Short mmCIF file of C-alpha atoms and ligand atoms in Angstrom, two decimals:
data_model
loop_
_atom_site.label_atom_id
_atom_site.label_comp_id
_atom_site.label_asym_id
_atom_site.label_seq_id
_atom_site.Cartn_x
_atom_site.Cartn_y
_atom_site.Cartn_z
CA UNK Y 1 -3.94 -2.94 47.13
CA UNK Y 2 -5.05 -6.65 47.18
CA UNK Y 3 -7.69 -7.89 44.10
CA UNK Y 4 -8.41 -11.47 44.93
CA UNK Y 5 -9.56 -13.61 41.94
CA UNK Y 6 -11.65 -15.86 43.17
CA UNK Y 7 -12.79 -16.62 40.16
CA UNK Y 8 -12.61 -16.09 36.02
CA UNK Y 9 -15.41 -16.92 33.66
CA UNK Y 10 -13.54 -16.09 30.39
CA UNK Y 11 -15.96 -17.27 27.71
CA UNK Y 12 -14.97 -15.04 24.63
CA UNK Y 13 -11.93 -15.95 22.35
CA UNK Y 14 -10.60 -17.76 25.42
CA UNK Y 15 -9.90 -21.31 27.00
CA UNK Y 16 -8.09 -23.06 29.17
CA UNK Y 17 -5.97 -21.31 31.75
CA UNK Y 18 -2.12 -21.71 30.63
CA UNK Y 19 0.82 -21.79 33.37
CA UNK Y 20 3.97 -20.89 32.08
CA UNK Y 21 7.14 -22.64 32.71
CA UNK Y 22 9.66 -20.25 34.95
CA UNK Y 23 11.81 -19.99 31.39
CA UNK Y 24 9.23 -19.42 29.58
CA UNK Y 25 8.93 -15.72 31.42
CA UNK Y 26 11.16 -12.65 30.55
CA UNK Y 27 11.52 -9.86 32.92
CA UNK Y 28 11.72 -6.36 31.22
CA UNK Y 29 13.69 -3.72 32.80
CA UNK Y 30 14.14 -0.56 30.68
CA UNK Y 31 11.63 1.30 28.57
CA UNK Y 32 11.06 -0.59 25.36
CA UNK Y 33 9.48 3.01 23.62
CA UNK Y 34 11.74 5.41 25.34
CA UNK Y 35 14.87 3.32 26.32
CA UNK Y 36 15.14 4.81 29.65
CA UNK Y 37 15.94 2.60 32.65
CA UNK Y 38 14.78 5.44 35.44
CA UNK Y 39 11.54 5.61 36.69
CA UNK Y 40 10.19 2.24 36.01
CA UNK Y 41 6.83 1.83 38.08
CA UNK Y 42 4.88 -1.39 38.32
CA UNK Y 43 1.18 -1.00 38.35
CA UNK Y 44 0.13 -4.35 38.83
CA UNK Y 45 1.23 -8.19 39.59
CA UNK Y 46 -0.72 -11.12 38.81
CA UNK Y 47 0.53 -13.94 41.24
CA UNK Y 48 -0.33 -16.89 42.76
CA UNK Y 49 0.49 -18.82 46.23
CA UNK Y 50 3.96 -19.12 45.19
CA UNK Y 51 5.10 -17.80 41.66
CA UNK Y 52 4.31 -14.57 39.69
CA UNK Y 53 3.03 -14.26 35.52
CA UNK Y 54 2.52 -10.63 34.34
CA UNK Y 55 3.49 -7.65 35.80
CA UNK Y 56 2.12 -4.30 34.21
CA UNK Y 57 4.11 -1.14 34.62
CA UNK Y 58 4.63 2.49 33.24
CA UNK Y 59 7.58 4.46 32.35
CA UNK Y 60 7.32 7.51 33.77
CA UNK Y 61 9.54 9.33 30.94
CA UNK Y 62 7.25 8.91 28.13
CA UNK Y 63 4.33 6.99 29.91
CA UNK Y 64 4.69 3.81 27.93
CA UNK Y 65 2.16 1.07 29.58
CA UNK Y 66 3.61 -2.44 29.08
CA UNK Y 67 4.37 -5.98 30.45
CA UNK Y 68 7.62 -5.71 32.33
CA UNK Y 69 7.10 -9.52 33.40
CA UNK Y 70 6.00 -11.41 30.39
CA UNK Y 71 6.59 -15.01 28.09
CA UNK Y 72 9.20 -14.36 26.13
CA UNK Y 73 9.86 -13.24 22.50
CA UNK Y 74 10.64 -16.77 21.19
CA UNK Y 75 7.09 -18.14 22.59
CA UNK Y 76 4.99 -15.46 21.38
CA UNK Y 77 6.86 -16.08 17.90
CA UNK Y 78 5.64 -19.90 18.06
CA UNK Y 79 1.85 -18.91 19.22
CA UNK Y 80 1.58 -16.52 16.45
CA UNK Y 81 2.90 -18.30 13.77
CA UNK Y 82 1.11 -21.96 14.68
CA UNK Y 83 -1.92 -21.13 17.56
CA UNK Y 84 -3.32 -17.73 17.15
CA UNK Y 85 -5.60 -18.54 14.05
CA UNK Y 86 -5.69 -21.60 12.19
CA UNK Y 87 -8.51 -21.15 10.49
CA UNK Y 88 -10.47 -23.34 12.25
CA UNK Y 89 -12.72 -21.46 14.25
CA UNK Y 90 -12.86 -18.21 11.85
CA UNK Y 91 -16.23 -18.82 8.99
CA UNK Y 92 -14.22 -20.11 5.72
CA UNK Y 93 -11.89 -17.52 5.15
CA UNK Y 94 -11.41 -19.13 1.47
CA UNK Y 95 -15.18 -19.23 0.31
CA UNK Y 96 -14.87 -15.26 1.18
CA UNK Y 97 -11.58 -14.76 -0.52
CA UNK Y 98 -12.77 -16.66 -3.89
CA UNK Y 99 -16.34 -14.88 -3.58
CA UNK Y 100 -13.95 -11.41 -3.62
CA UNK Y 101 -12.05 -12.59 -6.41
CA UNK Y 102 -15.36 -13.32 -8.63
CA UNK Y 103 -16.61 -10.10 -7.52
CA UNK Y 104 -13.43 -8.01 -8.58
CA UNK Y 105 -13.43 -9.87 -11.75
CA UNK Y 106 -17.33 -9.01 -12.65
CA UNK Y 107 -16.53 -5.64 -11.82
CA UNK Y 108 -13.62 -4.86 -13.90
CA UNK Y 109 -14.77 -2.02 -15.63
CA UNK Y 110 -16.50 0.15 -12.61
CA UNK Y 111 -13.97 2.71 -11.35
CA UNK Y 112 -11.38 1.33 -9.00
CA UNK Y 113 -12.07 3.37 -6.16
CA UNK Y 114 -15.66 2.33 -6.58
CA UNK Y 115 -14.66 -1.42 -6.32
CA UNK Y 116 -12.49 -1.74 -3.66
CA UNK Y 117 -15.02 0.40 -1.45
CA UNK Y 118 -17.58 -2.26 -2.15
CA UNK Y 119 -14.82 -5.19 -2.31
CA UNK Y 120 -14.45 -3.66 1.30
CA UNK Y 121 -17.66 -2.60 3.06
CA UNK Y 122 -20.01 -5.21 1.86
CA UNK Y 123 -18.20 -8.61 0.18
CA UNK Y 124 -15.21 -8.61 2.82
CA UNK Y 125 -16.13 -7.60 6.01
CA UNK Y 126 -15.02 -10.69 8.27
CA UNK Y 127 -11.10 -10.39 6.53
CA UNK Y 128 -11.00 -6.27 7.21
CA UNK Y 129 -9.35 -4.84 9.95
CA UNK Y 130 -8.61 -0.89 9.98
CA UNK Y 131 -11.69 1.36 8.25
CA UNK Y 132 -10.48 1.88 4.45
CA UNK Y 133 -11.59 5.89 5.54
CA UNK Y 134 -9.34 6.05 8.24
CA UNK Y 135 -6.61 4.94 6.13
CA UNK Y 136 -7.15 7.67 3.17
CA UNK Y 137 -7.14 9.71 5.70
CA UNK Y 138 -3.96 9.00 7.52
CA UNK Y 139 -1.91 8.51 3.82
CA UNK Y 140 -3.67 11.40 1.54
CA UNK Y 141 -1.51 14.28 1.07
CA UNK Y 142 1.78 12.16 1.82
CA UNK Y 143 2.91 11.73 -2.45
CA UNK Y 144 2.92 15.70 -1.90
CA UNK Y 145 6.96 15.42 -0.73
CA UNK Y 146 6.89 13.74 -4.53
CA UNK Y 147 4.90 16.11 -6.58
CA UNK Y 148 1.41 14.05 -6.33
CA UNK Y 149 -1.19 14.59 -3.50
CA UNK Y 150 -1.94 10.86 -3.13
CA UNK Y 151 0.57 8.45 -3.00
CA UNK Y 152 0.08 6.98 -6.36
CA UNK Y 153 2.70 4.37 -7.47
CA UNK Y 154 4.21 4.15 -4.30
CA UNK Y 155 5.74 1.46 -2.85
CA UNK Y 156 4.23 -0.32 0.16
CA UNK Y 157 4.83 -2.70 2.83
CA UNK Y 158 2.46 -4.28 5.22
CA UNK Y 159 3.95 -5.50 8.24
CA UNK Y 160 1.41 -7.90 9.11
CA UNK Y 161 -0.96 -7.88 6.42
CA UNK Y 162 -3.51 -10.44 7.96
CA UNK Y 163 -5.42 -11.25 5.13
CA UNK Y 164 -4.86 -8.80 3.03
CA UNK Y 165 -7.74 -6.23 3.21
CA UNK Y 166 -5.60 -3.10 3.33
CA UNK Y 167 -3.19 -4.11 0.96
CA UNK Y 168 -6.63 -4.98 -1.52
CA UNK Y 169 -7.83 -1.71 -1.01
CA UNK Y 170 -4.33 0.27 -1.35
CA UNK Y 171 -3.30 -1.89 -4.39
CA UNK Y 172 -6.70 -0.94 -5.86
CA UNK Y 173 -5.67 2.65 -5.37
CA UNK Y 174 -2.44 2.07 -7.72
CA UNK Y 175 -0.25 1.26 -4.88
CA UNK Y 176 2.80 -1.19 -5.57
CA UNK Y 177 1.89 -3.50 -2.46
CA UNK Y 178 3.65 -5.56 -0.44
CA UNK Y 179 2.86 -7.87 2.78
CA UNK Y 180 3.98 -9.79 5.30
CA UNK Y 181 2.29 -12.25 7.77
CA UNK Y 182 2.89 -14.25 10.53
CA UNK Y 183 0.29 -16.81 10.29
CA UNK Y 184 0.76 -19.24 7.33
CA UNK Y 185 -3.36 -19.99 6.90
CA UNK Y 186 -3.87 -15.71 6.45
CA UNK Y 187 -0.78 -15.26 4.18
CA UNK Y 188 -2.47 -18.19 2.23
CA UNK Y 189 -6.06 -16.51 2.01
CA UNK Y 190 -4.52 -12.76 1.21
CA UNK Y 191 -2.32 -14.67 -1.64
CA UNK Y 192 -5.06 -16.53 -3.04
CA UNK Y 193 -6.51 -12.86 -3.72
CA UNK Y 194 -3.41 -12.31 -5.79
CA UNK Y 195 -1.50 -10.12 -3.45
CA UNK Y 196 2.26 -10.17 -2.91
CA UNK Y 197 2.40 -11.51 0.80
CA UNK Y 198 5.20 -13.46 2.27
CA UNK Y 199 4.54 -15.49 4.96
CA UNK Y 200 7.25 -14.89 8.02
CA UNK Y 201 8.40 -15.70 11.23
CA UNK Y 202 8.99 -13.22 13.74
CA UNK Y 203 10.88 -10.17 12.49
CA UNK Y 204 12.61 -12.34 9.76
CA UNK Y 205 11.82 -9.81 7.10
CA UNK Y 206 15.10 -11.22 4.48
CA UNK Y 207 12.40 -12.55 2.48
CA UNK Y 208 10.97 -9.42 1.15
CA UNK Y 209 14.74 -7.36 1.17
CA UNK Y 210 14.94 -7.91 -2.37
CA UNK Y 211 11.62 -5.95 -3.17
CA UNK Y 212 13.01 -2.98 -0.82
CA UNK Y 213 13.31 0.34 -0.33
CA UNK Y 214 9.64 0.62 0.00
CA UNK Y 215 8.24 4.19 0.25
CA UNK Y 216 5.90 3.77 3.08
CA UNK Y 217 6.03 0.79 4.87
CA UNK Y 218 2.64 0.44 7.30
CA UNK Y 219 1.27 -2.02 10.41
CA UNK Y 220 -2.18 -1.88 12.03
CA UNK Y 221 -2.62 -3.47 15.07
CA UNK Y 222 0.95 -5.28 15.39
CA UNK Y 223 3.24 -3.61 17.48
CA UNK Y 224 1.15 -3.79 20.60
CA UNK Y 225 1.92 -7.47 19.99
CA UNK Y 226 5.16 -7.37 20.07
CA UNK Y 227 7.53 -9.00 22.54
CA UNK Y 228 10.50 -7.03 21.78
CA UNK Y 229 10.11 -2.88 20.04
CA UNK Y 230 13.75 -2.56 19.02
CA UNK Y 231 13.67 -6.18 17.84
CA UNK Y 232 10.63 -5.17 14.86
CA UNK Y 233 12.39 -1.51 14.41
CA UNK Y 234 15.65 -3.01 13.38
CA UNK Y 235 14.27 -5.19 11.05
CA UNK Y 236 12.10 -2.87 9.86
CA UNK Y 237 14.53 0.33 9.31
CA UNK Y 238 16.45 -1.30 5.87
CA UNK Y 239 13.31 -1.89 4.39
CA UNK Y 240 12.59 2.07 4.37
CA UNK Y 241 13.32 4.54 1.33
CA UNK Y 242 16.24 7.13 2.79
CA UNK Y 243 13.30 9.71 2.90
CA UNK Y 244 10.28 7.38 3.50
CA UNK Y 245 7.50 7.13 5.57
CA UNK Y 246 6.41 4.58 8.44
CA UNK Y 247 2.56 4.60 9.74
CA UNK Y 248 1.56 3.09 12.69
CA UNK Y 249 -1.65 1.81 13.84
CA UNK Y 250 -2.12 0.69 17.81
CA UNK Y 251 -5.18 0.28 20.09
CA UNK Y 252 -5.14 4.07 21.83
CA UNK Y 253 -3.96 2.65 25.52
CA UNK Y 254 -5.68 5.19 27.32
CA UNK Y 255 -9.14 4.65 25.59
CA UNK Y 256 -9.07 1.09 25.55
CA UNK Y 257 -7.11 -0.98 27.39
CA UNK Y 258 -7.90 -2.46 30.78
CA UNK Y 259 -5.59 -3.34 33.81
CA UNK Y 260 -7.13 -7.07 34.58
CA UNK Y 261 -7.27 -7.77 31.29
CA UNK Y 262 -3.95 -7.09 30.23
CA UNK Y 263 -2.08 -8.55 33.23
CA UNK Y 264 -4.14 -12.13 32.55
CA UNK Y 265 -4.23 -11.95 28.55
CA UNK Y 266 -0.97 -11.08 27.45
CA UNK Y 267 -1.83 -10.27 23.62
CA UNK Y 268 -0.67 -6.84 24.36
CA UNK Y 269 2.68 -6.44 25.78
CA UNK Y 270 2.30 -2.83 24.87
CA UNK Y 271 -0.41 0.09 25.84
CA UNK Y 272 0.83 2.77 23.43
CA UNK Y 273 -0.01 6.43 24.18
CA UNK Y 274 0.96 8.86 21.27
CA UNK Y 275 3.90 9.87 23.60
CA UNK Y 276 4.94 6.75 23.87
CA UNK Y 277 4.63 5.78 20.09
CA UNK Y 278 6.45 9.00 19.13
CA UNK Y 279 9.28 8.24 21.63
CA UNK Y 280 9.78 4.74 20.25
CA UNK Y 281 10.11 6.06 16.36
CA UNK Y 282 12.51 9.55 16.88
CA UNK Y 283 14.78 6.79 18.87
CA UNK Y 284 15.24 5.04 15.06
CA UNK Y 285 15.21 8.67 13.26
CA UNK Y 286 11.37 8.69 12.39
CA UNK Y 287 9.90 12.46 12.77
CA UNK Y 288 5.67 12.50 13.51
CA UNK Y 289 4.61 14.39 10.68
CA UNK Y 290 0.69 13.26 11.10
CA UNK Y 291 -1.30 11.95 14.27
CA UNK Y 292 -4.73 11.10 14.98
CA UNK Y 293 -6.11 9.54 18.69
CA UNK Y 294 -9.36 8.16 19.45
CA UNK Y 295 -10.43 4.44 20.18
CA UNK Y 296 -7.12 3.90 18.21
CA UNK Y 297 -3.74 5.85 17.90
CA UNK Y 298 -2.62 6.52 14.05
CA UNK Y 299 0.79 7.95 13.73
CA UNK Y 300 2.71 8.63 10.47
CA UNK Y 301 6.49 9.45 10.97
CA UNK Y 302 8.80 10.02 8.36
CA UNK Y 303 12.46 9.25 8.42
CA UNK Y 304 14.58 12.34 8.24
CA UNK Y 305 18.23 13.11 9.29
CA UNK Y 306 17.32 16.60 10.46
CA UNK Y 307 14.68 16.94 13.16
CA UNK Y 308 10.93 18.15 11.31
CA UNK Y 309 7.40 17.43 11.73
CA UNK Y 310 5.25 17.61 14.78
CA UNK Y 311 7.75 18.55 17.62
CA UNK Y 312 5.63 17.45 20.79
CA UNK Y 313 3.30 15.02 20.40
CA UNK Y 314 2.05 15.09 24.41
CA UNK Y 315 -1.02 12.92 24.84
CA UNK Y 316 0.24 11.37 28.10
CA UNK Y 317 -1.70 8.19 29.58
CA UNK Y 318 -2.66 7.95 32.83
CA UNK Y 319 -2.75 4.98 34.47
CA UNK Y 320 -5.85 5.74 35.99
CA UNK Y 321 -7.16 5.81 33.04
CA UNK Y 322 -6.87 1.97 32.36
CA UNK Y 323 -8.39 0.99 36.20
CA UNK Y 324 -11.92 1.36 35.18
CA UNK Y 325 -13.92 0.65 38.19
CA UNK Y 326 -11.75 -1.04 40.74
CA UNK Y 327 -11.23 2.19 42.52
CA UNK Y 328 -14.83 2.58 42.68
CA UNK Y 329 -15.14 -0.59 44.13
CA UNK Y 330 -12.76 0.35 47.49
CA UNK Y 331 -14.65 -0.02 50.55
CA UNK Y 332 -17.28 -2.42 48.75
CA UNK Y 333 -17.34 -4.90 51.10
CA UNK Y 334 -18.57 -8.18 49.64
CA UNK Y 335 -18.02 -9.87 45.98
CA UNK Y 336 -17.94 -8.26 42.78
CA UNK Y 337 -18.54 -9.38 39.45
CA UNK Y 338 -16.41 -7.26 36.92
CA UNK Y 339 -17.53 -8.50 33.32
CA UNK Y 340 -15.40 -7.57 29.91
CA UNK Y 341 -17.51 -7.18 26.74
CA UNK Y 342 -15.35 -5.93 24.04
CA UNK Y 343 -15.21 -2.27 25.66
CA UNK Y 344 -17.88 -2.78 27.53
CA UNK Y 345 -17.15 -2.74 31.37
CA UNK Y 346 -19.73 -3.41 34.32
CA UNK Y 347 -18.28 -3.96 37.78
CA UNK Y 348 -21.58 -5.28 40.17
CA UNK Y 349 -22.15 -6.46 43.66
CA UNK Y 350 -22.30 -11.03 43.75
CA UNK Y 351 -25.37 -10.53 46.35
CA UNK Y 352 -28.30 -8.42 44.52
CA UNK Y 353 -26.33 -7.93 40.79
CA UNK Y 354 -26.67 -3.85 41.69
CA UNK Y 355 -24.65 -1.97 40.09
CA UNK Y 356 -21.16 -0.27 41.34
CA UNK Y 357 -19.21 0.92 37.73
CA UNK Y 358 -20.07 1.01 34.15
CA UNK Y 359 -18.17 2.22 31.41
CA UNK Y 360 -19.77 4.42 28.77
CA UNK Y 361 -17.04 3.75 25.78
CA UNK Y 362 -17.75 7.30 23.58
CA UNK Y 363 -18.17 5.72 20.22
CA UNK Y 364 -16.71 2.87 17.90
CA UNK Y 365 -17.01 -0.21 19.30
CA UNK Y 366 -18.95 -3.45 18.49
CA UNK Y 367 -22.59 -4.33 19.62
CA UNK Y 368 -22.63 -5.87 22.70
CA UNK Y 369 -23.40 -9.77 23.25
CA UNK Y 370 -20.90 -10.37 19.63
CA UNK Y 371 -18.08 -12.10 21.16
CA UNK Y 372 -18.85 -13.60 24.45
CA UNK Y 373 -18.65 -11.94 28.27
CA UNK Y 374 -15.48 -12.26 30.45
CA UNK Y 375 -16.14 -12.31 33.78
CA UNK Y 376 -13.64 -12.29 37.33
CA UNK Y 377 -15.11 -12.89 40.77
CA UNK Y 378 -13.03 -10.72 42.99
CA UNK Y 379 -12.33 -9.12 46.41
CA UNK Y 380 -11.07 -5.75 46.83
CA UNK Y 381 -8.93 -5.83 50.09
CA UNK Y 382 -7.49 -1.88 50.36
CA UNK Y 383 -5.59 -1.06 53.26
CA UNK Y 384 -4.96 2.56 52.11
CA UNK Y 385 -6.71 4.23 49.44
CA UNK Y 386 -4.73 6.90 48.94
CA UNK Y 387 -1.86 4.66 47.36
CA UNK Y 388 -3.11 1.86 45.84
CA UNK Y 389 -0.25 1.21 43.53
CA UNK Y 390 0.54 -1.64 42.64
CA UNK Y 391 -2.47 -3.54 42.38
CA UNK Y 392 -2.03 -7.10 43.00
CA UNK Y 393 -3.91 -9.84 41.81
CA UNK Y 394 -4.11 -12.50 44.27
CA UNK Y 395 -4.97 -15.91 42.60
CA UNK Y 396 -5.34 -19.38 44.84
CA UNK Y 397 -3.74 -21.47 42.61
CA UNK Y 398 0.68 -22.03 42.51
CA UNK Y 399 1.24 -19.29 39.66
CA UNK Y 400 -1.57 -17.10 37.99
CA UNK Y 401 -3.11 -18.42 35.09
CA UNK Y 402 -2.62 -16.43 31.95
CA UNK Y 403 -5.23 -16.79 28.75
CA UNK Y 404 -4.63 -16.81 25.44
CA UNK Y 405 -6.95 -16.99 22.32
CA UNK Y 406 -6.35 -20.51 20.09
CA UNK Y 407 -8.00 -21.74 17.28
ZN1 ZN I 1 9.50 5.44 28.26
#
């Protein structure tokens, strides 16, 4: 089926349209969670009068969602590391890291647990990214394998530490912590709260070898960036304790991900489902021992010769289930207006605004009206319903645009 964009009103995180240079695009052929090279569909193509950008598809093996036409690993590595945040549109990340430090220090002789709660929920809100409760949650009952319910003492690494609010709270909770971060101005803010973080480039991890085996070594919200999976799990596998444990956090692809959006806004090259995710670590010898899906998918895995843990792990993603509202919108004959507001989706008719789709997200997200609204013009043109894969998305110009976030 045919999507013309007539038009795109992105007015959140984004600007300008980018067009990528033919070698700046890498095709994808195989799986990059399962490895397998049979039953590769596409979903959808973003193209233009002449030239192609993203292409979404699913493996049907494991039902791994991801960009099998994309920029490649090296640009990604260069946006991250010098575009993605410089600090300059964010509030001052410093003022909030010394006001934390002041706080910690005036607090010094209230239980720990008691100050990194409030470190967390009240002084350090804009610098947090996963819920401190989710993540007791997802590592409580782990030091048991050692002789200690909590993982006291252990030793941690966090693969893309941002700046530094889990690693605060965990080191608070008597963990030996460790980072790592992409983007020199966060690895400056999370070390000016006196955390070990190591500012790197890509999957360059030689710089925190030396502090290895780590126990449990943890990333929220990281590998759905990632150009290349086997790339990060290579890298990532002799920095691991023979017996230790990995834990994943990843947007849950079914829940929250949307088909327009990711082929125009490649910041996800990846739309995990916890099949997918689980495919992806027993390749590298990492067993699921712990699992929890909702808005976002939390995996633990531990690394074990022998297989153990959770055996299936089946919460397959339909990719229906990232369409939201364009196969609603068949047979509509005149313009609609599909506007993005964090999970917020409304597809509506150009002449009277009425209403054809809106997505009820279940719980979790932010208020409405925070960030900005993206919006495309489009044109459904479906010549038969019944198979509407792949979706294209016809743009006027010589290749689609793709967006990115800068600043
Ligand atoms: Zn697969």
């Amino acid at each position: 089926m045919n999507v013309n964009i007539l038009e795109a009103r992105l007015r959140g995180f984004h600007r300008d349209p980018i067009y990528l240079d033919p070698d700046e695009i890498e095709k994808v052929d195989s799986c990059p969670a399962c490895a397998s090279r049979e039953g590769q569909r596409v979903l959808a193509v973003a193209r233009g009068l002449k030239d192609q950008a993203l292409q979404l598809g699913q493996c049907t093996s494991c039902s791994h969602v991801y960009l099998q036409s994309r920029p490649t690993a090296e640009w990604f590595d260069k946006y991250y590391s010098e575009d993605w945040d410089t600090g300059s549109t964010s509030q001052n990340q410093v003022k909030v890291a010394s006001r934390a430090r002041r706080m910690m220090r005036r607090n010094r002789f209230i239980t720990k647990a008691v100050r990194a709660q409030r470190v967390l929920r009240h002084d350090m809100p804009a610098i947090l990214h996963p819920s401190p409760a989710r993540l007791m949650q997802m590592i409580s009952g782990l030091g048991e394998v050692k002789g200690d319910e909590f993982p006291y003492g252990w030793k941690l690494l966090d693969i893309g530490c941002g700046y530094g609010g889990s690693l605060l709270f965990l080191h608070e909770f008597g963990l030996d912590t460790w980072g790592t971060e992409a983007n020199a101005h966060r690895a400056a803010v999370a070390r000016s709260l006196g955390l070990n973080v190591i500012h790197t480039i890509g999957d360059d991890f030689s710089p925190v070898q030396s502090a290895a085996p780590f126990d449990l070594v943890y990333s929220s919200h990281v590998f759905e960036h990632l150009a290349d999976l086997d790339r990060m799990m290579e890298a990532i596998d002799p920095l691991v304790s023979p017996d230790g444990f990995v834990y994943l956090e990843v947007p849950h692809g079914p829940v929250t991900e949307d088909i327009i959006i990711r082929t125009h806004i490649p910041v996800h090259c990846h739309l995990f489902s916890a099949s997918s995710l689980s495919a992806l670590l027993r390749r590298y010898g990492y067993h699921p021992v712990r699992v929890l899906v909702d808005t976002n998918l939390h995996l633990v895995a531990r690394r074990s010769e022998e297989p153990i843990g959770i055996h299936d792990v089946s919460v397959p993603a339909g990719s229906e289930r990232i369409v939201h509202g364009l196969f609603d919108a068949i047979g509509e004959p005149d313009t609609l207006k599909i506007a993005y507001e964090q999970h917020h989706i409304e597809v509506r008719r150009s002449i009277d605004d009425s209403l054809v789709y809106k997505r009820n997200f279940p719980y979790g997200v932010y208020p409405v009206g925070v960030q900005g609204r993206d919006e495309f013009l489009i044109e459904i043109e479906a010549k038969n319903d019944r198979e509407p894969w792949p979706i294209y998305f016809q743009h006027p110009t010589y290749q689609a645009p793709i967006w990115m976030k800068y600043g």
